PDB file of C-alpha atoms in Angstrom:
ATOM      1  CA  UNK A   1       0.000   0.000   0.000  1.00 49.00           C
ATOM      2  CA  UNK A   2       2.808   2.412   0.845  1.00 52.00           C
ATOM      3  CA  UNK A   3       4.458   1.660  -2.507  1.00 45.00           C
ATOM      4  CA  UNK A   4       1.253   2.580  -4.355  1.00 44.00           C
ATOM      5  CA  UNK A   5       1.014   5.870  -2.446  1.00 53.00           C
ATOM      6  CA  UNK A   6       4.625   6.705  -3.256  1.00 48.00           C
ATOM      7  CA  UNK A   7       4.058   6.051  -6.968  1.00 43.00           C
ATOM      8  CA  UNK A   8       0.980   8.294  -6.935  1.00 48.00           C
ATOM      9  CA  UNK A   9       2.970  11.015  -5.177  1.00 48.00           C
ATOM     10  CA  UNK A  10       5.776  10.893  -7.730  1.00 42.00           C
ATOM     11  CA  UNK A  11       3.446  11.100 -10.729  1.00 45.00           C
ATOM     12  CA  UNK A  12       1.064  13.651  -9.205  1.00 49.00           C
ATOM     13  CA  UNK A  13       3.135  16.559 -10.538  1.00 41.00           C
ATOM     14  CA  UNK A  14       2.649  15.320 -14.111  1.00 42.00           C
ATOM     15  CA  UNK A  15      -0.627  16.259 -15.785  1.00 42.00           C
ATOM     16  CA  UNK A  16      -1.729  12.752 -16.722  1.00 42.00           C
ATOM     17  CA  UNK A  17      -5.389  11.926 -17.081  1.00 38.00           C
ATOM     18  CA  UNK A  18      -5.019   8.921 -14.807  1.00 40.00           C
ATOM     19  CA  UNK A  19      -3.730  11.005 -11.914  1.00 47.00           C
ATOM     20  CA  UNK A  20      -5.403  14.412 -12.261  1.00 53.00           C
ATOM     21  CA  UNK A  21      -8.603  15.997 -11.028  1.00 54.00           C
ATOM     22  CA  UNK A  22     -10.725  14.311 -13.720  1.00 54.00           C
ATOM     23  CA  UNK A  23     -10.165  10.911 -12.130  1.00 53.00           C
ATOM     24  CA  UNK A  24     -11.209  12.153  -8.695  1.00 54.00           C
ATOM     25  CA  UNK A  25     -14.265  13.859 -10.205  1.00 55.00           C
ATOM     26  CA  UNK A  26     -15.250  10.667 -12.012  1.00 49.00           C
ATOM     27  CA  UNK A  27     -14.914   8.618  -8.827  1.00 53.00           C
ATOM     28  CA  UNK A  28     -16.833  10.896  -6.484  1.00 59.00           C
ATOM     29  CA  UNK A  29     -17.177  14.681  -6.973  1.00 69.00           C
ATOM     30  CA  UNK A  30     -15.323  17.739  -8.186  1.00 74.00           C
ATOM     31  CA  UNK A  31     -13.134  18.937  -5.284  1.00 77.00           C
ATOM     32  CA  UNK A  32     -13.435  22.555  -6.471  1.00 76.00           C
ATOM     33  CA  UNK A  33     -17.139  22.701  -7.315  1.00 82.00           C
ATOM     34  CA  UNK A  34     -19.023  25.110  -5.027  1.00 84.00           C
ATOM     35  CA  UNK A  35     -22.629  24.872  -3.876  1.00 82.00           C
ATOM     36  CA  UNK A  36     -23.515  27.648  -1.446  1.00 80.00           C
ATOM     37  CA  UNK A  37     -26.952  26.116  -0.891  1.00 85.00           C
ATOM     38  CA  UNK A  38     -25.276  23.097   0.690  1.00 84.00           C
ATOM     39  CA  UNK A  39     -22.846  24.800   3.098  1.00 86.00           C
ATOM     40  CA  UNK A  40     -21.626  22.803   6.095  1.00 85.00           C
ATOM     41  CA  UNK A  41     -23.737  19.787   5.242  1.00 86.00           C
ATOM     42  CA  UNK A  42     -23.132  16.946   7.742  1.00 85.00           C
ATOM     43  CA  UNK A  43     -21.772  13.570   6.566  1.00 86.00           C
ATOM     44  CA  UNK A  44     -24.283  11.655   4.474  1.00 85.00           C
ATOM     45  CA  UNK A  45     -24.410   9.090   1.682  1.00 84.00           C
ATOM     46  CA  UNK A  46     -23.939  11.773  -0.971  1.00 82.00           C
ATOM     47  CA  UNK A  47     -21.150  13.472   1.019  1.00 84.00           C
ATOM     48  CA  UNK A  48     -19.518  10.869   3.328  1.00 85.00           C
ATOM     49  CA  UNK A  49     -17.312  13.511   4.998  1.00 86.00           C
ATOM     50  CA  UNK A  50     -19.720  16.427   4.718  1.00 85.00           C
ATOM     51  CA  UNK A  51     -19.145  19.749   2.973  1.00 87.00           C
ATOM     52  CA  UNK A  52     -17.191  22.902   3.807  1.00 87.00           C
ATOM     53  CA  UNK A  53     -18.104  26.602   3.952  1.00 85.00           C
ATOM     54  CA  UNK A  54     -18.510  26.782   0.162  1.00 87.00           C
ATOM     55  CA  UNK A  55     -20.465  23.542  -0.162  1.00 85.00           C
ATOM     56  CA  UNK A  56     -17.478  21.634  -1.582  1.00 87.00           C
ATOM     57  CA  UNK A  57     -17.246  17.924  -0.896  1.00 87.00           C
ATOM     58  CA  UNK A  58     -14.714  17.260   1.889  1.00 87.00           C
ATOM     59  CA  UNK A  59     -13.973  13.682   0.797  1.00 86.00           C
ATOM     60  CA  UNK A  60     -12.934  14.669  -2.730  1.00 85.00           C
ATOM     61  CA  UNK A  61     -10.832  17.525  -1.342  1.00 87.00           C
ATOM     62  CA  UNK A  62      -9.113  15.181   1.119  1.00 87.00           C
ATOM     63  CA  UNK A  63      -8.294  12.792  -1.740  1.00 84.00           C
ATOM     64  CA  UNK A  64      -7.036  15.659  -3.891  1.00 84.00           C
ATOM     65  CA  UNK A  65      -4.995  17.042  -0.985  1.00 84.00           C
ATOM     66  CA  UNK A  66      -3.301  13.678  -0.475  1.00 84.00           C
ATOM     67  CA  UNK A  67      -1.618  14.106  -3.871  1.00 82.00           C
ATOM     68  CA  UNK A  68      -0.097  17.388  -2.723  1.00 83.00           C
ATOM     69  CA  UNK A  69       0.973  16.082   0.681  1.00 84.00           C
ATOM     70  CA  UNK A  70       2.579  12.896  -0.600  1.00 83.00           C
ATOM     71  CA  UNK A  71       4.267  14.689  -3.489  1.00 85.00           C
ATOM     72  CA  UNK A  72       5.772  17.208  -1.077  1.00 86.00           C
ATOM     73  CA  UNK A  73       7.006  14.392   1.150  1.00 86.00           C
ATOM     74  CA  UNK A  74       8.611  12.339  -1.609  1.00 86.00           C
ATOM     75  CA  UNK A  75      10.074  15.124  -3.760  1.00 90.00           C
ATOM     76  CA  UNK A  76      11.346  17.256  -0.869  1.00 91.00           C
ATOM     77  CA  UNK A  77      12.944  14.244   0.790  1.00 91.00           C
ATOM     78  CA  UNK A  78      14.480  13.283  -2.561  1.00 92.00           C
ATOM     79  CA  UNK A  79      16.107  16.709  -2.876  1.00 93.00           C
ATOM     80  CA  UNK A  80      17.374  16.522   0.702  1.00 93.00           C
ATOM     81  CA  UNK A  81      18.609  12.962   0.155  1.00 93.00           C
ATOM     82  CA  UNK A  82      20.673  13.757  -2.934  1.00 92.00           C
ATOM     83  CA  UNK A  83      22.073  17.003  -1.561  1.00 92.00           C
ATOM     84  CA  UNK A  84      22.865  15.526   1.842  1.00 92.00           C
ATOM     85  CA  UNK A  85      24.591  12.449   0.422  1.00 92.00           C
ATOM     86  CA  UNK A  86      26.765  14.546  -1.900  1.00 91.00           C
ATOM     87  CA  UNK A  87      27.746  17.092   0.777  1.00 92.00           C
ATOM     88  CA  UNK A  88      28.284  14.588   3.579  1.00 91.00           C
ATOM     89  CA  UNK A  89      30.297  12.132   1.494  1.00 90.00           C
ATOM     90  CA  UNK A  90      32.517  14.855   0.032  1.00 91.00           C
ATOM     91  CA  UNK A  91      33.181  16.441   3.428  1.00 90.00           C
ATOM     92  CA  UNK A  92      34.041  13.144   5.122  1.00 89.00           C
ATOM     93  CA  UNK A  93      36.243  11.729   2.366  1.00 86.00           C
ATOM     94  CA  UNK A  94      38.439  14.772   1.767  1.00 88.00           C
ATOM     95  CA  UNK A  95      38.418  16.118   5.339  1.00 83.00           C
ATOM     96  CA  UNK A  96      40.453  19.127   6.379  1.00 87.00           C
ATOM     97  CA  UNK A  97      39.323  22.535   5.208  1.00 90.00           C
ATOM     98  CA  UNK A  98      36.784  21.091   2.798  1.00 90.00           C
ATOM     99  CA  UNK A  99      35.128  19.241   5.666  1.00 89.00           C
ATOM    100  CA  UNK A 100      35.115  22.354   7.855  1.00 91.00           C
ATOM    101  CA  UNK A 101      33.739  24.584   5.113  1.00 92.00           C
ATOM    102  CA  UNK A 102      30.890  22.261   4.117  1.00 91.00           C
ATOM    103  CA  UNK A 103      29.841  21.155   7.590  1.00 91.00           C
ATOM    104  CA  UNK A 104      30.075  24.593   9.234  1.00 92.00           C
ATOM    105  CA  UNK A 105      27.912  26.045   6.471  1.00 91.00           C
ATOM    106  CA  UNK A 106      25.351  23.280   6.903  1.00 91.00           C
ATOM    107  CA  UNK A 107      25.391  23.684  10.682  1.00 90.00           C
ATOM    108  CA  UNK A 108      24.488  27.359  10.292  1.00 90.00           C
ATOM    109  CA  UNK A 109      21.540  26.271   8.140  1.00 88.00           C
ATOM    110  CA  UNK A 110      20.666  23.525  10.631  1.00 88.00           C
ATOM    111  CA  UNK A 111      20.619  25.965  13.564  1.00 89.00           C
ATOM    112  CA  UNK A 112      17.687  27.920  12.096  1.00 87.00           C
ATOM    113  CA  UNK A 113      14.240  26.495  12.991  1.00 86.00           C
ATOM    114  CA  UNK A 114      12.848  24.668   9.989  1.00 85.00           C
ATOM    115  CA  UNK A 115       9.442  26.331   9.953  1.00 86.00           C
ATOM    116  CA  UNK A 116      10.942  29.829  10.225  1.00 88.00           C
ATOM    117  CA  UNK A 117      13.405  29.107   7.419  1.00 88.00           C
ATOM    118  CA  UNK A 118      10.654  27.640   5.243  1.00 87.00           C
ATOM    119  CA  UNK A 119       8.463  30.703   5.798  1.00 88.00           C
ATOM    120  CA  UNK A 120      11.386  32.955   4.862  1.00 88.00           C
ATOM    121  CA  UNK A 121      12.127  31.031   1.678  1.00 86.00           C
ATOM    122  CA  UNK A 122       8.464  30.967   0.691  1.00 87.00           C
ATOM    123  CA  UNK A 123       8.185  34.709   1.294  1.00 86.00           C
ATOM    124  CA  UNK A 124      11.185  35.280  -0.991  1.00 88.00           C
ATOM    125  CA  UNK A 125      10.250  32.837  -3.755  1.00 86.00           C
ATOM    126  CA  UNK A 126       6.483  33.181  -3.526  1.00 82.00           C
ATOM    127  CA  UNK A 127       3.792  30.700  -2.419  1.00 81.00           C
ATOM    128  CA  UNK A 128       3.492  27.754  -4.782  1.00 81.00           C
ATOM    129  CA  UNK A 129       3.704  23.982  -4.652  1.00 83.00           C
ATOM    130  CA  UNK A 130       7.035  23.824  -6.483  1.00 86.00           C
ATOM    131  CA  UNK A 131       8.628  26.408  -4.203  1.00 87.00           C
ATOM    132  CA  UNK A 132       7.383  24.332  -1.282  1.00 87.00           C
ATOM    133  CA  UNK A 133       9.238  21.322  -2.719  1.00 88.00           C
ATOM    134  CA  UNK A 134      12.443  23.328  -2.980  1.00 89.00           C
ATOM    135  CA  UNK A 135      12.127  24.993   0.437  1.00 89.00           C
ATOM    136  CA  UNK A 136      11.759  21.777   2.415  1.00 90.00           C
ATOM    137  CA  UNK A 137      14.306  20.052   0.204  1.00 91.00           C
ATOM    138  CA  UNK A 138      16.955  22.628   1.135  1.00 90.00           C
ATOM    139  CA  UNK A 139      15.995  22.572   4.823  1.00 90.00           C
ATOM    140  CA  UNK A 140      16.542  18.817   5.100  1.00 91.00           C
ATOM    141  CA  UNK A 141      20.038  18.692   3.550  1.00 92.00           C
ATOM    142  CA  UNK A 142      22.037  19.212   6.815  1.00 92.00           C
ATOM    143  CA  UNK A 143      20.431  16.243   8.591  1.00 91.00           C
ATOM    144  CA  UNK A 144      21.235  13.856   5.729  1.00 93.00           C
ATOM    145  CA  UNK A 145      24.740  15.266   5.352  1.00 92.00           C
ATOM    146  CA  UNK A 146      25.547  14.565   9.009  1.00 92.00           C
ATOM    147  CA  UNK A 147      24.326  10.970   8.758  1.00 90.00           C
ATOM    148  CA  UNK A 148      26.216  10.358   5.502  1.00 91.00           C
ATOM    149  CA  UNK A 149      29.381  11.943   6.866  1.00 91.00           C
ATOM    150  CA  UNK A 150      29.454   9.626   9.873  1.00 89.00           C
ATOM    151  CA  UNK A 151      28.994   6.596   7.614  1.00 88.00           C
ATOM    152  CA  UNK A 152      31.776   7.633   5.225  1.00 88.00           C
ATOM    153  CA  UNK A 153      34.168   8.331   8.115  1.00 87.00           C
ATOM    154  CA  UNK A 154      33.739   4.743   9.276  1.00 86.00           C
ATOM    155  CA  UNK A 155      34.208   3.303   5.762  1.00 85.00           C
ATOM    156  CA  UNK A 156      36.940   5.349   4.104  1.00 83.00           C
ATOM    157  CA  UNK A 157      39.754   3.329   5.732  1.00 81.00           C
ATOM    158  CA  UNK A 158      38.213  -0.052   4.967  1.00 84.00           C
ATOM    159  CA  UNK A 159      40.294  -2.689   3.187  1.00 87.00           C
ATOM    160  CA  UNK A 160      38.263  -2.638  -0.026  1.00 86.00           C
ATOM    161  CA  UNK A 161      38.686   1.153  -0.206  1.00 84.00           C
ATOM    162  CA  UNK A 162      42.457   0.792   0.223  1.00 86.00           C
ATOM    163  CA  UNK A 163      42.428  -1.845  -2.507  1.00 88.00           C
ATOM    164  CA  UNK A 164      40.566   0.543  -4.817  1.00 85.00           C
ATOM    165  CA  UNK A 165      43.153   3.255  -4.139  1.00 85.00           C
ATOM    166  CA  UNK A 166      45.969   0.805  -4.811  1.00 87.00           C
ATOM    167  CA  UNK A 167      44.326  -0.141  -8.101  1.00 86.00           C
ATOM    168  CA  UNK A 168      44.525   3.504  -9.175  1.00 85.00           C
ATOM    169  CA  UNK A 169      40.804   4.240  -9.370  1.00 84.00           C
ATOM    170  CA  UNK A 170      39.851   7.937  -9.538  1.00 86.00           C
ATOM    171  CA  UNK A 171      38.764   9.608  -6.313  1.00 83.00           C
ATOM    172  CA  UNK A 172      35.250  10.216  -7.601  1.00 84.00           C
ATOM    173  CA  UNK A 173      34.866   6.558  -8.511  1.00 86.00           C
ATOM    174  CA  UNK A 174      36.113   5.386  -5.123  1.00 85.00           C
ATOM    175  CA  UNK A 175      33.800   7.749  -3.282  1.00 86.00           C
ATOM    176  CA  UNK A 176      30.550   7.256  -5.181  1.00 85.00           C
ATOM    177  CA  UNK A 177      30.969   3.642  -6.304  1.00 86.00           C
ATOM    178  CA  UNK A 178      32.775   1.992  -3.408  1.00 84.00           C
ATOM    179  CA  UNK A 179      31.974   4.015  -0.273  1.00 87.00           C
ATOM    180  CA  UNK A 180      28.605   5.736  -0.716  1.00 87.00           C
ATOM    181  CA  UNK A 181      26.554   2.623  -1.666  1.00 86.00           C
ATOM    182  CA  UNK A 182      27.759   0.869   1.487  1.00 85.00           C
ATOM    183  CA  UNK A 183      26.712   3.790   3.684  1.00 83.00           C
ATOM    184  CA  UNK A 184      23.229   4.409   2.323  1.00 86.00           C
ATOM    185  CA  UNK A 185      21.394   2.198   4.815  1.00 84.00           C
ATOM    186  CA  UNK A 186      21.240   4.791   7.581  1.00 84.00           C
ATOM    187  CA  UNK A 187      20.403   7.559   5.104  1.00 88.00           C
ATOM    188  CA  UNK A 188      17.484   5.592   3.637  1.00 87.00           C
ATOM    189  CA  UNK A 189      16.083   5.037   7.123  1.00 84.00           C
ATOM    190  CA  UNK A 190      16.506   8.750   7.833  1.00 86.00           C
ATOM    191  CA  UNK A 191      14.629   9.585   4.629  1.00 88.00           C
ATOM    192  CA  UNK A 192      11.667   7.393   5.511  1.00 84.00           C
ATOM    193  CA  UNK A 193      11.439   8.738   9.045  1.00 84.00           C
ATOM    194  CA  UNK A 194      11.632  12.368   7.902  1.00 88.00           C
ATOM    195  CA  UNK A 195       8.754  12.136   5.414  1.00 86.00           C
ATOM    196  CA  UNK A 196       6.235  12.500   8.214  1.00 85.00           C
ATOM    197  CA  UNK A 197       7.904  15.657   9.483  1.00 88.00           C
ATOM    198  CA  UNK A 198       7.977  17.159   5.988  1.00 90.00           C
ATOM    199  CA  UNK A 199       4.257  16.493   5.509  1.00 88.00           C
ATOM    200  CA  UNK A 200       3.464  18.132   8.862  1.00 90.00           C
ATOM    201  CA  UNK A 201       5.671  21.105   7.998  1.00 88.00           C
ATOM    202  CA  UNK A 202       4.035  21.561   4.601  1.00 88.00           C
ATOM    203  CA  UNK A 203       0.593  21.397   6.210  1.00 89.00           C
ATOM    204  CA  UNK A 204       1.698  24.006   8.759  1.00 89.00           C
ATOM    205  CA  UNK A 205       2.875  26.347   5.993  1.00 88.00           C
ATOM    206  CA  UNK A 206      -0.413  25.948   4.139  1.00 87.00           C
ATOM    207  CA  UNK A 207      -2.288  26.561   7.390  1.00 88.00           C
ATOM    208  CA  UNK A 208      -0.366  29.827   7.864  1.00 86.00           C
ATOM    209  CA  UNK A 209      -0.959  30.889   4.260  1.00 84.00           C
ATOM    210  CA  UNK A 210       2.585  30.391   2.920  1.00 85.00           C
ATOM    211  CA  UNK A 211       2.033  27.077   1.176  1.00 81.00           C
ATOM    212  CA  UNK A 212      -0.537  25.826  -1.305  1.00 81.00           C
ATOM    213  CA  UNK A 213      -2.920  28.622  -2.245  1.00 82.00           C
ATOM    214  CA  UNK A 214      -6.692  28.323  -2.793  1.00 80.00           C
ATOM    215  CA  UNK A 215      -8.635  27.036  -4.577  1.00 80.00           C
ATOM    216  CA  UNK A 216      -6.161  24.113  -4.702  1.00 82.00           C
ATOM    217  CA  UNK A 217      -7.076  21.635  -1.981  1.00 84.00           C
ATOM    218  CA  UNK A 218      -4.474  20.884   0.680  1.00 86.00           C
ATOM    219  CA  UNK A 219      -4.858  19.451   4.158  1.00 88.00           C
ATOM    220  CA  UNK A 220      -3.303  22.439   5.904  1.00 88.00           C
ATOM    221  CA  UNK A 221      -5.457  24.929   4.014  1.00 88.00           C
ATOM    222  CA  UNK A 222      -8.562  22.883   4.794  1.00 89.00           C
ATOM    223  CA  UNK A 223      -7.737  23.106   8.504  1.00 90.00           C
ATOM    224  CA  UNK A 224      -7.313  26.862   8.165  1.00 88.00           C
ATOM    225  CA  UNK A 225     -10.701  27.251   6.488  1.00 86.00           C
ATOM    226  CA  UNK A 226     -12.431  24.992   9.025  1.00 87.00           C
ATOM    227  CA  UNK A 227     -11.242  26.756  12.176  1.00 85.00           C
ATOM    228  CA  UNK A 228     -14.062  29.301  11.885  1.00 83.00           C
ATOM    229  CA  UNK A 229     -16.712  26.582  12.148  1.00 82.00           C
ATOM    230  CA  UNK A 230     -15.240  24.091  14.612  1.00 84.00           C
ATOM    231  CA  UNK A 231     -18.415  24.182  16.722  1.00 85.00           C
ATOM    232  CA  UNK A 232     -21.075  23.898  14.040  1.00 87.00           C
ATOM    233  CA  UNK A 233     -19.146  21.760  11.503  1.00 87.00           C
ATOM    234  CA  UNK A 234     -16.345  19.800  13.207  1.00 88.00           C
ATOM    235  CA  UNK A 235     -16.130  17.321  10.329  1.00 88.00           C
ATOM    236  CA  UNK A 236     -14.549  19.972   8.115  1.00 88.00           C
ATOM    237  CA  UNK A 237     -11.465  19.923  10.368  1.00 88.00           C
ATOM    238  CA  UNK A 238     -11.543  16.401  11.803  1.00 90.00           C
ATOM    239  CA  UNK A 239     -11.100  14.513   8.532  1.00 90.00           C
ATOM    240  CA  UNK A 240      -8.128  16.527   7.152  1.00 90.00           C
ATOM    241  CA  UNK A 241      -6.454  16.350  10.568  1.00 89.00           C
ATOM    242  CA  UNK A 242      -7.094  12.615  10.731  1.00 88.00           C
ATOM    243  CA  UNK A 243      -5.502  12.133   7.316  1.00 87.00           C
ATOM    244  CA  UNK A 244      -2.397  14.038   8.417  1.00 88.00           C
ATOM    245  CA  UNK A 245      -2.179  11.880  11.542  1.00 86.00           C
ATOM    246  CA  UNK A 246      -2.587   8.578   9.702  1.00 83.00           C
ATOM    247  CA  UNK A 247      -0.123   9.501   6.953  1.00 83.00           C
ATOM    248  CA  UNK A 248       2.585  10.640   9.360  1.00 84.00           C
ATOM    249  CA  UNK A 249       2.066   7.610  11.583  1.00 82.00           C
ATOM    250  CA  UNK A 250       2.294   5.313   8.553  1.00 80.00           C
ATOM    251  CA  UNK A 251       5.616   6.767   7.397  1.00 82.00           C
ATOM    252  CA  UNK A 252       7.012   6.641  10.936  1.00 81.00           C
ATOM    253  CA  UNK A 253       6.049   2.982  11.277  1.00 80.00           C
ATOM    254  CA  UNK A 254       7.566   2.272   7.861  1.00 79.00           C
ATOM    255  CA  UNK A 255      10.782   3.975   8.952  1.00 78.00           C
ATOM    256  CA  UNK A 256      10.938   1.973  12.170  1.00 77.00           C
ATOM    257  CA  UNK A 257      10.435  -1.246  10.230  1.00 76.00           C
ATOM    258  CA  UNK A 258      13.160  -0.372   7.728  1.00 76.00           C
ATOM    259  CA  UNK A 259      15.529   0.537  10.547  1.00 77.00           C
ATOM    260  CA  UNK A 260      14.990  -2.820  12.241  1.00 75.00           C
ATOM    261  CA  UNK A 261      15.347  -4.701   8.952  1.00 76.00           C
ATOM    262  CA  UNK A 262      18.356  -2.849   7.520  1.00 71.00           C
ATOM    263  CA  UNK A 263      20.318  -2.110  10.695  1.00 63.00           C
ATOM    264  CA  UNK A 264      20.415  -5.157  13.018  1.00 59.00           C
ATOM    265  CA  UNK A 265      22.452  -3.191  15.569  1.00 59.00           C
ATOM    266  CA  UNK A 266      19.333  -1.281  16.589  1.00 55.00           C
ATOM    267  CA  UNK A 267      17.264  -4.435  17.166  1.00 52.00           C
ATOM    268  CA  UNK A 268      17.275  -6.027  20.599  1.00 49.00           C
ATOM    269  CA  UNK A 269      15.981  -9.578  20.157  1.00 50.00           C
ATOM    270  CA  UNK A 270      14.311 -11.190  23.112  1.00 52.00           C
ATOM    271  CA  UNK A 271      13.315 -14.867  23.018  1.00 50.00           C
ATOM    272  CA  UNK A 272       9.622 -15.677  23.116  1.00 52.00           C
ATOM    273  CA  UNK A 273       9.476 -18.836  25.220  1.00 49.00           C
ATOM    274  CA  UNK A 274       5.873 -19.523  24.185  1.00 55.00           C
ATOM    275  CA  UNK A 275       6.960 -19.799  20.531  1.00 53.00           C
ATOM    276  CA  UNK A 276      10.194 -21.690  21.243  1.00 51.00           C
ATOM    277  CA  UNK A 277       8.418 -24.409  23.214  1.00 54.00           C
ATOM    278  CA  UNK A 278       9.077 -26.258  26.446  1.00 53.00           C
ATOM    279  CA  UNK A 279      12.209 -27.971  25.126  1.00 54.00           C
ATOM    280  CA  UNK A 280      14.154 -24.707  25.402  1.00 52.00           C
ATOM    281  CA  UNK A 281      13.002 -23.865  28.918  1.00 51.00           C
ATOM    282  CA  UNK A 282      15.558 -24.620  31.668  1.00 54.00           C
ATOM    283  CA  UNK A 283      14.240 -26.927  34.394  1.00 54.00           C
ATOM    284  CA  UNK A 284      15.669 -28.232  37.661  1.00 52.00           C
ATOM    285  CA  UNK A 285      15.726 -31.809  36.342  1.00 50.00           C
ATOM    286  CA  UNK A 286      17.751 -30.875  33.262  1.00 48.00           C
ATOM    287  CA  UNK A 287      20.375 -28.565  34.702  1.00 49.00           C
ATOM    288  CA  UNK A 288      23.729 -28.989  33.058  1.00 46.00           C
ATOM    289  CA  UNK A 289      26.202 -30.655  35.403  1.00 49.00           C
ATOM    290  CA  UNK A 290      29.665 -29.228  35.089  1.00 49.00           C
ATOM    291  CA  UNK A 291      32.401 -31.927  35.240  1.00 50.00           C
ATOM    292  CA  UNK A 292      34.635 -31.877  38.260  1.00 51.00           C
ATOM    293  CA  UNK A 293      38.272 -31.422  37.280  1.00 50.00           C
ATOM    294  CA  UNK A 294      39.515 -33.724  40.080  1.00 50.00           C
ATOM    295  CA  UNK A 295      37.054 -36.587  40.338  1.00 50.00           C
ATOM    296  CA  UNK A 296      35.606 -36.717  36.831  1.00 50.00           C
ATOM    297  CA  UNK A 297      38.501 -35.725  34.635  1.00 49.00           C
ATOM    298  CA  UNK A 298      41.918 -37.072  33.762  1.00 49.00           C
ATOM    299  CA  UNK A 299      44.768 -35.622  35.844  1.00 48.00           C
ATOM    300  CA  UNK A 300      48.453 -35.291  35.065  1.00 48.00           C
ATOM    301  CA  UNK A 301      50.985 -36.511  37.616  1.00 48.00           C
ATOM    302  CA  UNK A 302      54.601 -35.818  36.756  1.00 48.00           C
ATOM    303  CA  UNK A 303      54.031 -35.907  33.034  1.00 49.00           C
ATOM    304  CA  UNK A 304      52.038 -39.147  33.256  1.00 51.00           C
ATOM    305  CA  UNK A 305      48.336 -39.031  32.649  1.00 49.00           C
ATOM    306  CA  UNK A 306      46.422 -40.596  35.515  1.00 51.00           C
ATOM    307  CA  UNK A 307      42.737 -41.321  35.129  1.00 52.00           C
ATOM    308  CA  UNK A 308      41.148 -40.768  38.539  1.00 53.00           C
ATOM    309  CA  UNK A 309      37.643 -41.805  37.492  1.00 53.00           C
ATOM    310  CA  UNK A 310      36.412 -44.789  39.541  1.00 54.00           C
ATOM    311  CA  UNK A 311      36.123 -48.120  37.767  1.00 54.00           C
ATOM    312  CA  UNK A 312      33.415 -50.684  38.193  1.00 54.00           C
ATOM    313  CA  UNK A 313      35.178 -52.305  41.203  1.00 55.00           C
ATOM    314  CA  UNK A 314      35.338 -49.030  43.119  1.00 52.00           C
ATOM    315  CA  UNK A 315      39.057 -48.332  42.583  1.00 53.00           C
ATOM    316  CA  UNK A 316      40.842 -45.854  40.396  1.00 51.00           C
ATOM    317  CA  UNK A 317      41.819 -46.690  36.879  1.00 53.00           C
TER     318      UNK A 317
END
């Protein structure tokens, strides 16, 4: 299911008939069609999630907004992933002044709160979906660079890297063909875990008016529009908020699963005695008896091996 959502997010920026508003309209209703005679209609068979202040169907707008949210998560994380891997690997491999220059610059960027920096970038570039991709892509680069740098530092002195240097391979080939692929595990886990945070951040920007602009449906903008009618029409805010919660929780659970599967060092295995069965349980009747070195074992006396175990007649052998 997560793979299908990721594919939809990647292709949502392309105006294909299979993934645009026409498909959503054919399935249920037009997410942008207004009907002022049907304002704040409660959930019903015709409108399973009710309608908003302009009579627009909330369900179709939630579905349409999922394209924006997932596209922001995937594309922004992709920009951060590529930029962070390149910066972190270069800084760690060359070290010295190059390392200091790259990492100190990224630390300055990392010290600024993400939401404040995103608001600043959106104010400079203008509110649009594509600027939102770029803003959160730039914000996430320092985190990925730090993870990639630590991985490259632990791998650059490995034996296969020394063998590649001895073979005369170019520095770029050694770095991006030998070292980087072996250090991507932690970065991939970081990417999956950060998708939830990017989706929340994009929803926050839209809620504040810096993100996706109306009439385009987005979860954050829907929450902003619904805050005026929380008492009389709570469904207009509950369903977009629920979608944000479920999406972020799903990506966090996916990240935890990938971390356990790809990095065994973070997994603490504990035996489940109910699954192992009674044969593995220690009992008093089956305690292992340690052999006694004097009475049960063979002893050495002056270079001659003497077996002190009693024989059948009661004497020593």
